[in-house]
Short mmCIF file of C-alpha atoms and ligand atoms in Angstrom, two decimals:
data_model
loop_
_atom_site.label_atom_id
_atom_site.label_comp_id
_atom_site.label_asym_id
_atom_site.label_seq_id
_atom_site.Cartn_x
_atom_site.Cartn_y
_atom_site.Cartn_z
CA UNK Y 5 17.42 -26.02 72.16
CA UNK Y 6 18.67 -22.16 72.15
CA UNK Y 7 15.32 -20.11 72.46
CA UNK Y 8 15.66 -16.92 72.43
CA UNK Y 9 13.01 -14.20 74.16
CA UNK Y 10 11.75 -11.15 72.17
CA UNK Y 11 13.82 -8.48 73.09
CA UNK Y 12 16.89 -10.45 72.10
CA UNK Y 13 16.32 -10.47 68.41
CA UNK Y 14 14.48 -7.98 65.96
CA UNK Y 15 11.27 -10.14 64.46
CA UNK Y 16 8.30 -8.09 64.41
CA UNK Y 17 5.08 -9.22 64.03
CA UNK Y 18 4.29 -5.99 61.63
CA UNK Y 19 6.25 -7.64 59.15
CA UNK Y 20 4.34 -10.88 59.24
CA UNK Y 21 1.21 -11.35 56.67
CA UNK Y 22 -2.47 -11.42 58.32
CA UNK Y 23 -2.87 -14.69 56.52
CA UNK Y 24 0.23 -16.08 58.47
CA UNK Y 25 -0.31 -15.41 61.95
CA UNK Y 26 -4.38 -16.55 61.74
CA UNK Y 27 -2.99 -19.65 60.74
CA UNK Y 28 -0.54 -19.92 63.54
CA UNK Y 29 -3.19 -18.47 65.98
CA UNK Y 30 -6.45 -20.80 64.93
CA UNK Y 31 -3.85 -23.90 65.49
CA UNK Y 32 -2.22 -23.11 68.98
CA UNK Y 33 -6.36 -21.87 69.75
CA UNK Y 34 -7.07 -25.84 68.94
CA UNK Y 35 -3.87 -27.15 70.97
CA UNK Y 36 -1.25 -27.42 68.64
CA UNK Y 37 1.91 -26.05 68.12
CA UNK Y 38 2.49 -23.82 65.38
CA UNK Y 39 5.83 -21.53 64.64
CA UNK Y 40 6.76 -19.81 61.43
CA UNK Y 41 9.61 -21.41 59.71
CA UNK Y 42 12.52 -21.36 57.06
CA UNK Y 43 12.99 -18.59 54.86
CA UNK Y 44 10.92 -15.98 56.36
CA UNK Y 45 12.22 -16.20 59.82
CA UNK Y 46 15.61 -15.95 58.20
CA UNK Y 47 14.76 -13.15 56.02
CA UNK Y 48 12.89 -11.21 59.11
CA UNK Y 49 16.21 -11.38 60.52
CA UNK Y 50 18.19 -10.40 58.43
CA UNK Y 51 15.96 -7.25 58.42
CA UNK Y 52 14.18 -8.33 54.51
CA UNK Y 53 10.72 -8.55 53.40
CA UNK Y 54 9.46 -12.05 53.23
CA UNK Y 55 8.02 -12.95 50.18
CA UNK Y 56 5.84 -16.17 51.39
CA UNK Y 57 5.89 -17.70 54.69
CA UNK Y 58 6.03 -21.44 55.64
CA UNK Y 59 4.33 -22.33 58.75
CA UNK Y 60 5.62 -25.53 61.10
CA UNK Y 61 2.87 -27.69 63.40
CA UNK Y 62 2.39 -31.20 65.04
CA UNK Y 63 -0.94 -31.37 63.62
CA UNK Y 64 -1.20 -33.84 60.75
CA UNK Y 65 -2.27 -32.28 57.32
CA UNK Y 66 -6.08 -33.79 58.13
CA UNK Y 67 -6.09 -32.00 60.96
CA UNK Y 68 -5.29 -28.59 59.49
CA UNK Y 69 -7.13 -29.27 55.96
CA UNK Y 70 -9.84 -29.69 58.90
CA UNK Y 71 -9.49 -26.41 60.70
CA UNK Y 72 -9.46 -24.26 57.32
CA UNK Y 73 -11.80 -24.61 54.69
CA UNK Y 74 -9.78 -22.55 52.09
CA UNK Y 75 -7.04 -25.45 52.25
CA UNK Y 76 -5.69 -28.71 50.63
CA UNK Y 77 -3.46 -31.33 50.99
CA UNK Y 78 -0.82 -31.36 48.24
CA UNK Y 79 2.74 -33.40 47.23
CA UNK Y 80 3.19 -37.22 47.90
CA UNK Y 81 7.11 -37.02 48.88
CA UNK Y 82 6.56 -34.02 51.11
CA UNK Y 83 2.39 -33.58 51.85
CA UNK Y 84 2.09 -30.13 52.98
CA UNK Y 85 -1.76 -28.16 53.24
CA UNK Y 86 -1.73 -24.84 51.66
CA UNK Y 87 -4.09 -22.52 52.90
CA UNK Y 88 -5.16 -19.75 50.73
CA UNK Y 89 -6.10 -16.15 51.75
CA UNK Y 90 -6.84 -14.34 48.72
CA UNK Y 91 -3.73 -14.29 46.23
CA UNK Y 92 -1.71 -15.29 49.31
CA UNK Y 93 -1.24 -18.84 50.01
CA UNK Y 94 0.50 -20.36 53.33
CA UNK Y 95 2.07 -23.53 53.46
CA UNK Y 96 1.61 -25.33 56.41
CA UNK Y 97 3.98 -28.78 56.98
CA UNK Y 98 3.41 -31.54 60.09
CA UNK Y 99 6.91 -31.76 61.99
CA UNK Y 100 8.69 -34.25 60.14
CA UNK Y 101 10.67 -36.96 62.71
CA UNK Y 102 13.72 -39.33 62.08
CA UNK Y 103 13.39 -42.52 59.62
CA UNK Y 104 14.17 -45.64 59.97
CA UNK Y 105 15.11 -47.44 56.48
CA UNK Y 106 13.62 -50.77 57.99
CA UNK Y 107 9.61 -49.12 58.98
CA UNK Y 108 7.00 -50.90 57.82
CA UNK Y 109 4.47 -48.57 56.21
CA UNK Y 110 2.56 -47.74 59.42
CA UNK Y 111 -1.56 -47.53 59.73
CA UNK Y 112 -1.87 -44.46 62.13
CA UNK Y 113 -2.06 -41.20 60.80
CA UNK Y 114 -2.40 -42.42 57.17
CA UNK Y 115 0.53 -42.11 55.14
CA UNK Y 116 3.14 -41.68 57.96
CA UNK Y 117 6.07 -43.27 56.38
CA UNK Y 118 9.35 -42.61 54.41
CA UNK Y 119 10.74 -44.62 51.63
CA UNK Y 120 14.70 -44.50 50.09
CA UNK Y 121 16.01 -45.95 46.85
CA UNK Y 122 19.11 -48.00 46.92
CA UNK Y 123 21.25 -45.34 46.60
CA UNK Y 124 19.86 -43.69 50.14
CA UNK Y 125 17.59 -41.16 47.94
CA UNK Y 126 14.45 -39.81 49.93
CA UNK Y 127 11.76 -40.86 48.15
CA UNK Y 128 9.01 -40.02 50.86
CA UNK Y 129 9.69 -38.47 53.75
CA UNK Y 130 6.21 -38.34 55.86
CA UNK Y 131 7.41 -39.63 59.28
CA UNK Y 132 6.20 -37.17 61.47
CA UNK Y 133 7.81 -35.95 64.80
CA UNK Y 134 9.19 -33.03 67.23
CA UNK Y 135 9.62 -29.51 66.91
CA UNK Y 136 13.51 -31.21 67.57
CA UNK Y 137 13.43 -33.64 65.04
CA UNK Y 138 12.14 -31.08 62.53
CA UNK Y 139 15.25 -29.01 62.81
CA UNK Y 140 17.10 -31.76 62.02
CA UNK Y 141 15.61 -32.54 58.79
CA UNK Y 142 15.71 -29.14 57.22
CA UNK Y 143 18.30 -28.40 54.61
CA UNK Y 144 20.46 -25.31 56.35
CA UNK Y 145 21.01 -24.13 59.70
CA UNK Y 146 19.96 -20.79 58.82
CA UNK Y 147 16.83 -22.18 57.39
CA UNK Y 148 15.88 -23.93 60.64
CA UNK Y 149 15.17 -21.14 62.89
CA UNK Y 150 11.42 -21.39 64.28
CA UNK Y 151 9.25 -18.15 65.54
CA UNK Y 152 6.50 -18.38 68.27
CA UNK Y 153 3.99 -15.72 66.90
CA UNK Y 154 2.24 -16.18 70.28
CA UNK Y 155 5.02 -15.83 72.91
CA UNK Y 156 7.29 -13.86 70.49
CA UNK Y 157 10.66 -16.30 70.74
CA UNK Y 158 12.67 -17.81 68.16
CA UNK Y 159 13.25 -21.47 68.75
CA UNK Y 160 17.48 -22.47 67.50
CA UNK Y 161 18.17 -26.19 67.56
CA UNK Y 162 21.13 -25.99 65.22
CA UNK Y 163 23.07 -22.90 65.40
CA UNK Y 164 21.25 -21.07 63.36
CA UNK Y 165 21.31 -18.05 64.56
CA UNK Y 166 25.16 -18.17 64.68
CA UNK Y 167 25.41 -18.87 61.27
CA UNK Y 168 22.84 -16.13 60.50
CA UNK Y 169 25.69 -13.87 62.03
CA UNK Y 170 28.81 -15.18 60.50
CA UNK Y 171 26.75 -15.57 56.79
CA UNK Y 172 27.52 -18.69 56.72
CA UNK Y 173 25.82 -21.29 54.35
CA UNK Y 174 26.00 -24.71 56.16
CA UNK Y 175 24.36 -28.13 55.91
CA UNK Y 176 22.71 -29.42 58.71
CA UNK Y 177 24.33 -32.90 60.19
CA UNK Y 178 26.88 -34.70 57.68
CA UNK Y 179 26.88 -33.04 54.24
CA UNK Y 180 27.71 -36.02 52.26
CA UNK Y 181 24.67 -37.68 53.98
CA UNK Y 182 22.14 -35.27 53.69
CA UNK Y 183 22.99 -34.58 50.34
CA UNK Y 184 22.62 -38.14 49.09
CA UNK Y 185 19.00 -37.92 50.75
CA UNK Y 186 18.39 -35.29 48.32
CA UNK Y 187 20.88 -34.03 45.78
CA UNK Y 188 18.93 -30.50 44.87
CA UNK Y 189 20.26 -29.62 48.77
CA UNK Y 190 23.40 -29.03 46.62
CA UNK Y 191 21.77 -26.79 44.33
CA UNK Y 192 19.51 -24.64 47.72
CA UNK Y 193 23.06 -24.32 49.12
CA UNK Y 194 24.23 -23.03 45.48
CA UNK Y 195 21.45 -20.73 45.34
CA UNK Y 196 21.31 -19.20 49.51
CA UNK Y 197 24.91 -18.41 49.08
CA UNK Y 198 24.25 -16.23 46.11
CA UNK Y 199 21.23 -14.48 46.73
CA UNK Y 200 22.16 -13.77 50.28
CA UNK Y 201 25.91 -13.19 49.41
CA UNK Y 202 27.17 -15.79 52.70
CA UNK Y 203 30.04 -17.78 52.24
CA UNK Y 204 29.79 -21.39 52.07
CA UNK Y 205 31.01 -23.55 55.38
CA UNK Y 206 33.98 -25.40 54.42
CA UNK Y 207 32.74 -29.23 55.63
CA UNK Y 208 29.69 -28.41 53.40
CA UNK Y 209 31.32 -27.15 49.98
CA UNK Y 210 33.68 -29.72 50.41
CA UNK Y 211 31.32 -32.51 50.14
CA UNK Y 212 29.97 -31.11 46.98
CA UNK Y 213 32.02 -32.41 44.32
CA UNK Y 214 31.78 -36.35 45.79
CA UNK Y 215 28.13 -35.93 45.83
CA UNK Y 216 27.51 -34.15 42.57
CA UNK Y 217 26.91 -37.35 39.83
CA UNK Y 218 23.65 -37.82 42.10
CA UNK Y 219 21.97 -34.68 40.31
CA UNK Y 220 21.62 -37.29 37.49
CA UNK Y 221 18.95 -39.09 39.81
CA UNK Y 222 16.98 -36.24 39.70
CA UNK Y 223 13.77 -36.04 37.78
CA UNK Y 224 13.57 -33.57 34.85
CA UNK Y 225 10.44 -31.92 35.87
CA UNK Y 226 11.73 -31.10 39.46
CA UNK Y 227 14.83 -29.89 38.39
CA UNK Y 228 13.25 -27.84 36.18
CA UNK Y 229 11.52 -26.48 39.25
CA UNK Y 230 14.53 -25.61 40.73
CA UNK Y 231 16.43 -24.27 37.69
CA UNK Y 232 12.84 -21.27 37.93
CA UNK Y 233 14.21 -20.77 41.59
CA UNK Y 234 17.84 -20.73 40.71
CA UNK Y 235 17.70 -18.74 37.24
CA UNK Y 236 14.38 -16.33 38.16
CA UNK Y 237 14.89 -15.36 41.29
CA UNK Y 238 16.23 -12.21 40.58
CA UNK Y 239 20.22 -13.39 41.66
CA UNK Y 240 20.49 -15.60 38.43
CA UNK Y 241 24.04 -13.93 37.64
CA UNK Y 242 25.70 -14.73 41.15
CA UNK Y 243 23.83 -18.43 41.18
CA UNK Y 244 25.67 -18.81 37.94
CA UNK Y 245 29.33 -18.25 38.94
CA UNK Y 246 28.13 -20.64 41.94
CA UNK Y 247 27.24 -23.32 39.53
CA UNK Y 248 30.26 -22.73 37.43
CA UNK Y 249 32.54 -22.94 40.37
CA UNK Y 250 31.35 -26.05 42.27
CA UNK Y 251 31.07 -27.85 38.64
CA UNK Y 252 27.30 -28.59 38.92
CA UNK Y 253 25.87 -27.04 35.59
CA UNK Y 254 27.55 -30.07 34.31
CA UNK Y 255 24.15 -31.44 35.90
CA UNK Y 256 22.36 -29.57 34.61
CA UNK Y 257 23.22 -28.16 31.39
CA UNK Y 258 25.83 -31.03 29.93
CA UNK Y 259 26.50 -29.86 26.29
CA UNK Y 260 26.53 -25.93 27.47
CA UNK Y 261 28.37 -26.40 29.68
CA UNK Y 262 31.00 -28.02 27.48
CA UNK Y 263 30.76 -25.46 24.90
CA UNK Y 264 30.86 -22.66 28.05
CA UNK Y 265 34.13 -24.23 28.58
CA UNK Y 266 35.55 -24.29 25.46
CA UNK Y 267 34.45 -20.84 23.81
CA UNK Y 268 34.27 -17.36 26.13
CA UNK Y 269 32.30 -16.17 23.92
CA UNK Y 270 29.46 -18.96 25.00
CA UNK Y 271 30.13 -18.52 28.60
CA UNK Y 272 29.43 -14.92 28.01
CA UNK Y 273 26.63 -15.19 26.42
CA UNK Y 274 24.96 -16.89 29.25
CA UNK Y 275 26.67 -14.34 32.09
CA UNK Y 276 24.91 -12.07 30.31
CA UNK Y 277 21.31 -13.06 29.72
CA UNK Y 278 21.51 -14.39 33.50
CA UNK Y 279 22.38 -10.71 34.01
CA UNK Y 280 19.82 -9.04 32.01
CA UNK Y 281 17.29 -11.23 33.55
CA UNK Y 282 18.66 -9.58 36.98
CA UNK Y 283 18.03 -6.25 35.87
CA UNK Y 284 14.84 -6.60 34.72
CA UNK Y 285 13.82 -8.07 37.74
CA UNK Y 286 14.87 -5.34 39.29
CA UNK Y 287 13.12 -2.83 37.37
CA UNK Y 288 10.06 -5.26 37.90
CA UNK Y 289 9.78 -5.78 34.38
CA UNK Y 290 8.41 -9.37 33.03
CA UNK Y 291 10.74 -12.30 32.65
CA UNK Y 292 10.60 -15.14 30.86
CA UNK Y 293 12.52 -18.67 31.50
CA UNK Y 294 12.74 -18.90 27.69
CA UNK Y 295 15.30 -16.01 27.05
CA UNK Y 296 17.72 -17.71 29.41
CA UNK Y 297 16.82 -20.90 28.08
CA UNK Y 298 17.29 -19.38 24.70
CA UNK Y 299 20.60 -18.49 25.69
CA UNK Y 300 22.08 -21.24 27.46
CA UNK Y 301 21.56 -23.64 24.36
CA UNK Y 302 22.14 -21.24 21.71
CA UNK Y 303 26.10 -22.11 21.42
CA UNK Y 304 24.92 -25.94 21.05
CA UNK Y 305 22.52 -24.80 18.36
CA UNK Y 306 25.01 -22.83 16.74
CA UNK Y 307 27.46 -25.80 16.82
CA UNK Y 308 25.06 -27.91 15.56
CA UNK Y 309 23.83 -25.61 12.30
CA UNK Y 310 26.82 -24.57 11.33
CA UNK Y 311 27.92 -28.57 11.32
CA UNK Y 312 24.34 -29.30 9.60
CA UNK Y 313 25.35 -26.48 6.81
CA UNK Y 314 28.81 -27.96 6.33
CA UNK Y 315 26.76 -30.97 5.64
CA UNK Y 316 24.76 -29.13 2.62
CA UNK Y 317 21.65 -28.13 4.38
CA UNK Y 318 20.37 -24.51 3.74
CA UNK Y 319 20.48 -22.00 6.99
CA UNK Y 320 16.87 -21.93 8.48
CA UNK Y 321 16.45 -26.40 7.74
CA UNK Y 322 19.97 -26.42 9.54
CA UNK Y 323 18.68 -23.77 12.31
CA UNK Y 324 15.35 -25.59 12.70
CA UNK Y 325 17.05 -29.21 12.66
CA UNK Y 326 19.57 -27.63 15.02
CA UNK Y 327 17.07 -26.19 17.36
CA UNK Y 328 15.36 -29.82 17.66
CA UNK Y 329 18.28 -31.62 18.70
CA UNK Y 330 19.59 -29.52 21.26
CA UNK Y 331 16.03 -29.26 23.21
CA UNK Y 332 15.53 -32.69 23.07
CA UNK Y 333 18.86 -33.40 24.35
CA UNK Y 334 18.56 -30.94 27.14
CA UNK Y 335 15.12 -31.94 28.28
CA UNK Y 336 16.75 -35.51 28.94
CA UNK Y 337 18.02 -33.36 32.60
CA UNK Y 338 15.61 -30.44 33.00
CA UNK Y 339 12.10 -30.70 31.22
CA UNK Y 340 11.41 -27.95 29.14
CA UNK Y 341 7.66 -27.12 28.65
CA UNK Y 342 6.57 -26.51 25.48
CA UNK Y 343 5.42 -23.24 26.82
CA UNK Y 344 9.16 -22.48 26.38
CA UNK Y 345 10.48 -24.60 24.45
CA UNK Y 346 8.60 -22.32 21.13
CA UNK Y 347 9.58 -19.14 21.91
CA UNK Y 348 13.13 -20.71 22.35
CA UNK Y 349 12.76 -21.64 18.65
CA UNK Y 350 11.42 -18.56 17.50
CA UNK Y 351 14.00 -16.42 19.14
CA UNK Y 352 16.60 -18.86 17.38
CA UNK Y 353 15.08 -18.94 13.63
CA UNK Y 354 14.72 -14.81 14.29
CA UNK Y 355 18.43 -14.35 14.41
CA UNK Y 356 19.00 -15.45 10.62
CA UNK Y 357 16.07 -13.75 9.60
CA UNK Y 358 17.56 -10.45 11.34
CA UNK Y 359 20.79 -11.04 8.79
CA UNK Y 360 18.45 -10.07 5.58
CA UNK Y 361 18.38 -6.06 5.75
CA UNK Y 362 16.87 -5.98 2.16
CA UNK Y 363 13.70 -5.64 1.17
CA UNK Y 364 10.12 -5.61 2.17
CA UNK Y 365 10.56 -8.53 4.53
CA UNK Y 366 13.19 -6.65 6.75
CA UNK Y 367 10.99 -3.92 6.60
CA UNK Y 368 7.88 -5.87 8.22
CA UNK Y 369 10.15 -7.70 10.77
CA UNK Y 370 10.08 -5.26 13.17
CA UNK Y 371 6.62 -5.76 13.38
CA UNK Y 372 6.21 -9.13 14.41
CA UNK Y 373 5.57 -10.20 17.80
CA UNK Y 374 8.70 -11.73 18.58
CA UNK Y 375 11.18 -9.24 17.02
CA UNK Y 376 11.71 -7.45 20.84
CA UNK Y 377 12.93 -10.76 22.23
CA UNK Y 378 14.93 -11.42 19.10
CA UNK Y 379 16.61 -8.11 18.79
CA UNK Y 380 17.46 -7.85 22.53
CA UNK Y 381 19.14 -11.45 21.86
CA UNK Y 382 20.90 -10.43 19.04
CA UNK Y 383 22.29 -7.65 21.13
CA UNK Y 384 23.02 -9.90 23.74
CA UNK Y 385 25.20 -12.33 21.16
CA UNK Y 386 27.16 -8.65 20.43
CA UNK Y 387 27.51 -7.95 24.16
CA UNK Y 388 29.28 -11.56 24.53
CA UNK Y 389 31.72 -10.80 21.67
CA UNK Y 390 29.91 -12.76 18.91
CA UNK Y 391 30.66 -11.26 15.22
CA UNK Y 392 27.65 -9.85 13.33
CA UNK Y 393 28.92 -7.69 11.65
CA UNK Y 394 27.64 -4.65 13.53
CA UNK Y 395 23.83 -5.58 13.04
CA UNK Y 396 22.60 -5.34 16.09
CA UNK Y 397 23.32 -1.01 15.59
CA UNK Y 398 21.96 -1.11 12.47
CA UNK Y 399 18.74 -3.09 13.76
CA UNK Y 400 18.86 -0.39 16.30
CA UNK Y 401 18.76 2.49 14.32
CA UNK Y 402 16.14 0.38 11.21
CA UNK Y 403 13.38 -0.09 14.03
CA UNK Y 404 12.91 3.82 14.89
CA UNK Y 405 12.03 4.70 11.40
CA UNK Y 406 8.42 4.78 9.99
CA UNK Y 407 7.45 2.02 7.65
CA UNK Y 408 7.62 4.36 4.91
CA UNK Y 409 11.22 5.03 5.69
CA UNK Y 410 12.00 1.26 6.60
CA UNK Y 411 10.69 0.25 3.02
CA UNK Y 412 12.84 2.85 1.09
CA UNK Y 413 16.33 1.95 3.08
CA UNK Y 414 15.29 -1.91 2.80
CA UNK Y 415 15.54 -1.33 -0.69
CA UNK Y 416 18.72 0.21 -1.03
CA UNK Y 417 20.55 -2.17 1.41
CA UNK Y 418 22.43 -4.61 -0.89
CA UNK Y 419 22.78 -8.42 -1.58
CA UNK Y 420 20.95 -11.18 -0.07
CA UNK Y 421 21.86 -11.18 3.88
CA UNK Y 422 22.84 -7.38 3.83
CA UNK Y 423 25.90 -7.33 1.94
CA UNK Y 424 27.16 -10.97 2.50
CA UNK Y 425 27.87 -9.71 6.29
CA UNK Y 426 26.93 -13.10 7.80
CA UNK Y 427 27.14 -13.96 11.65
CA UNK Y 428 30.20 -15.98 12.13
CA UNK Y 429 31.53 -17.65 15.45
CA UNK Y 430 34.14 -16.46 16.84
CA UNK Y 431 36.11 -19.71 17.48
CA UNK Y 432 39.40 -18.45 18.07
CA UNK Y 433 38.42 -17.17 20.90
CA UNK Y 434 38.74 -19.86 23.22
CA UNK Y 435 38.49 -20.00 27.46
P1 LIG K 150 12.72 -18.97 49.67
O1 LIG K 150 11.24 -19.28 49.77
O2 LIG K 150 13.13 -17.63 50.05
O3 LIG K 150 13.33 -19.44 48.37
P2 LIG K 150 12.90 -20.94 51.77
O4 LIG K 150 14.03 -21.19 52.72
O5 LIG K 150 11.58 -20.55 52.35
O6 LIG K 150 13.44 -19.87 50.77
P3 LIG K 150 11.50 -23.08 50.50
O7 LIG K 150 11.91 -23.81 49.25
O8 LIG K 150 10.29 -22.25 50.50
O9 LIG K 150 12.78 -22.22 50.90
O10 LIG K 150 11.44 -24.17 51.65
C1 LIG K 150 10.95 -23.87 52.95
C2 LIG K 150 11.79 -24.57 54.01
O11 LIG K 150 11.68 -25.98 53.86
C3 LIG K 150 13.28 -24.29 53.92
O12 LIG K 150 13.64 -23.13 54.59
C4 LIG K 150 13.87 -25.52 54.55
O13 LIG K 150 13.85 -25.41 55.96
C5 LIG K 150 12.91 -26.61 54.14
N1 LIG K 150 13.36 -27.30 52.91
C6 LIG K 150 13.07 -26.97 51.63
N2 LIG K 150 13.63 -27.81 50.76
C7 LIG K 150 14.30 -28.73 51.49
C8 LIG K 150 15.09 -29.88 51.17
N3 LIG K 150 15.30 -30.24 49.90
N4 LIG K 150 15.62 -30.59 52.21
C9 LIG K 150 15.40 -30.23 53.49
N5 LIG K 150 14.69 -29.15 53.84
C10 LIG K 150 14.13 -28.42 52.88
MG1 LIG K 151 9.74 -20.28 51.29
#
């Protein structure tokens, strides 16, 4: 164990939240241990802001629900006590120690077992242990670095600090290993390396690909979970040319992904709602999951209306039909809450409504609630290349006038769907 004293690194306890350090104060006042953990340490380090802290003890969760009134006990495969201090909450965890495959579910400190499926998954992973053994379990090296908020030292059992230097992204133990424990490791690796712009460690990217099928084991509603962290994060753009070049939105996103490959024009698309979501985050403007969403399924949606209208059906029965299919199919590998899954719709159905310019309907669109998120996703479909016709100007230009004004042009504008201009694919335009 590397520990290093104060005035050897640059944590300060300024940049620590009140609600943090009471916690880690009230347990070492009781006799426990108690060190701030994962990403904050990493981010105080790196010289960022924190945005929650994770605290590390030896004290079982019914010893710290105990201590603070304003906590509980939550999660069955991890059980962790949050601790709430206004809008802030802390999340304490017990040191987790090694497993062993063969443990009986013991009787002390209730619940203190693990559990792994056939395939070596981690199904429960309550075996508590050492500040040593703790280390050990975490995902990266960088996220194992431990601060002492009472004797001001950081606490390195795996080279973290090292890696901090050399930005490097790297598994702790045997990649292929830890990753079979728990497949989303692939994804947090995915994800650190983006937002923090660090290289990936060889030995660990290289153990990707062998390890990716396992995704599939995942449940839906915990990769959809991590597809909030990955996608709204504010570093959606980078985590997507991760996910693109270690292969695992195949995981994720199946039938995108396909049609990513297949058409630019797709792949585009998605770049550049991931993008936009960026920016807006940014600007600390509000972001929803459902414009990505929107975007990453819209080529499958496409595909499938245009096939539907081949078929006979008329536009918005093909569009609605379309819509249907693809979020069903997608929610078979990341659950998508209804919540979502409407304005998704909505957003979709918009974009042939935005393709009639005539009349009093056009005219009263740009009213309607959802017309923002639809016209900002038409633009979007320009941006990636797709062929409107030049709507998205003329939608542009339509919305600034007065109703008055909006009737009068409506009614000049001519033929059903403004002129016959309809959105077409472009499908020669292939990756
Ligand atoms: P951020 O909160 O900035 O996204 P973080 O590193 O704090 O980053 P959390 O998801 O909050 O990430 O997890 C807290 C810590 O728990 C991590 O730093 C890591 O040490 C550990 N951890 C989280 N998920 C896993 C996992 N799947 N396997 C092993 N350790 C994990
Ligand atoms: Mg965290």
């Amino acid at each position: 164990m590397n520990i290093i004293p104060r005035d050897q690194h640059n944590i300060s306890r300024k940049n620590i939240s009140d609600g943090a350090l009471k916690v880690m104060a009230r347990l070492r006042g009781s006799g426990h241990q108690a060190y701030l953990v994962g990403g904050a340490v990493r981010d105080l380090l790196l010289g960022g802001h924190p945005k929650d802290f994770d605290i590390a003890t030896d004290a079982t969760p019914e010893t710290v629900h105990a201590l603070f009134r304003n906590s509980r006990i939550i999660g069955r495969r991890f059980r962790i006590v949050h601790v709430r201090f206004g809008r802030e909450i802390i999340e304490v965890t017990t040191f987790r120690g090694h497993h062993d495959n063969d443990l009986e579910p013991s009787s002390e400190s209730g619940g203190n077992h693990s559990r792994q499926s056939a395939s070596g998954l981690l199904l429960r992973d309550n075996v508590y242990g050492t500040l040593e053994e703790d280390a050990v379990r975490r995902d990266l090296t960088v996220n194992a670095l431990y601060y002492d908020s009472g004797t001001f030292e950081v606490f390195d059992h795996v080279h973290g600090l090292k890696d901090l230097e050399r930005r490097s992204i790297c598994i702790i133990g045997e990649p292929a290993v830890r990753f079979t424990e728990d497949p989303v490791r692939m994804l947090r690796v995915l994800r650190f390396a983006a937002k923090l712009e660090f290289k990936i460690d060889t030995h660990t990217a290289r153990a990707i690909p062998g390890c990716a099928h396992l995704l599939a084991e995942i449940p839906a509603a915990r990769l959809f979970d991590e597809f909030l962290k990955l996608f709204l994060s504010g570093y959606a753009a980078a985590t997507f040319d991760m996910l693109i070049r270690h292969k695992l939105m195949l995981y994720l996103f199946p039938d995108s992904y396909a049609e990513m490959l297949r058409h630019t024009v797709a792949h585009a698309l998605v770049r550049a709602a991931m993008a936009s979501t960026d920016q807006r985050i940014a600007q600390d403007k509000p972001v929803t999951p459902a414009f990505i969403l929107a975007a990453l399924l819209w080529p499958v949606v496409q595909r499938e209306a245009l096939r539907l209208q081949e078929r006979g059906d008329p536009p918005p029965a093909a569009m609605h039909s379309a819509a249907q299919e693809a979020i069903s199919e997608a929610a078979r590998n990341i659950s998508i809450p209804k919540r979502f899954s409407q304005p998704m719709r909505e957003i979709w159905e918009f974009q042939l409504r935005l393709e009639n310019r005539r009349g009093r309907k056009a005219a009263e669109l740009v009213d309607h609630r959802r017309f923002r998120a639809a016209y900002d996703f038409l633009l979007l479909r320009e941006q990636a290349g797709e062929d409107t016709g030049d709507l998205g100007s003329w939608w542009t230009e339509f919305q600034q006038l007065p109703m008055e004004q909006r009737l009068a042009q409506a009614a000049q504008e001519k033929g059903p769907g403004g002129g016959g201009r309809r959105s077409r694919r472009r499908s020669s335009n292939r990756a």
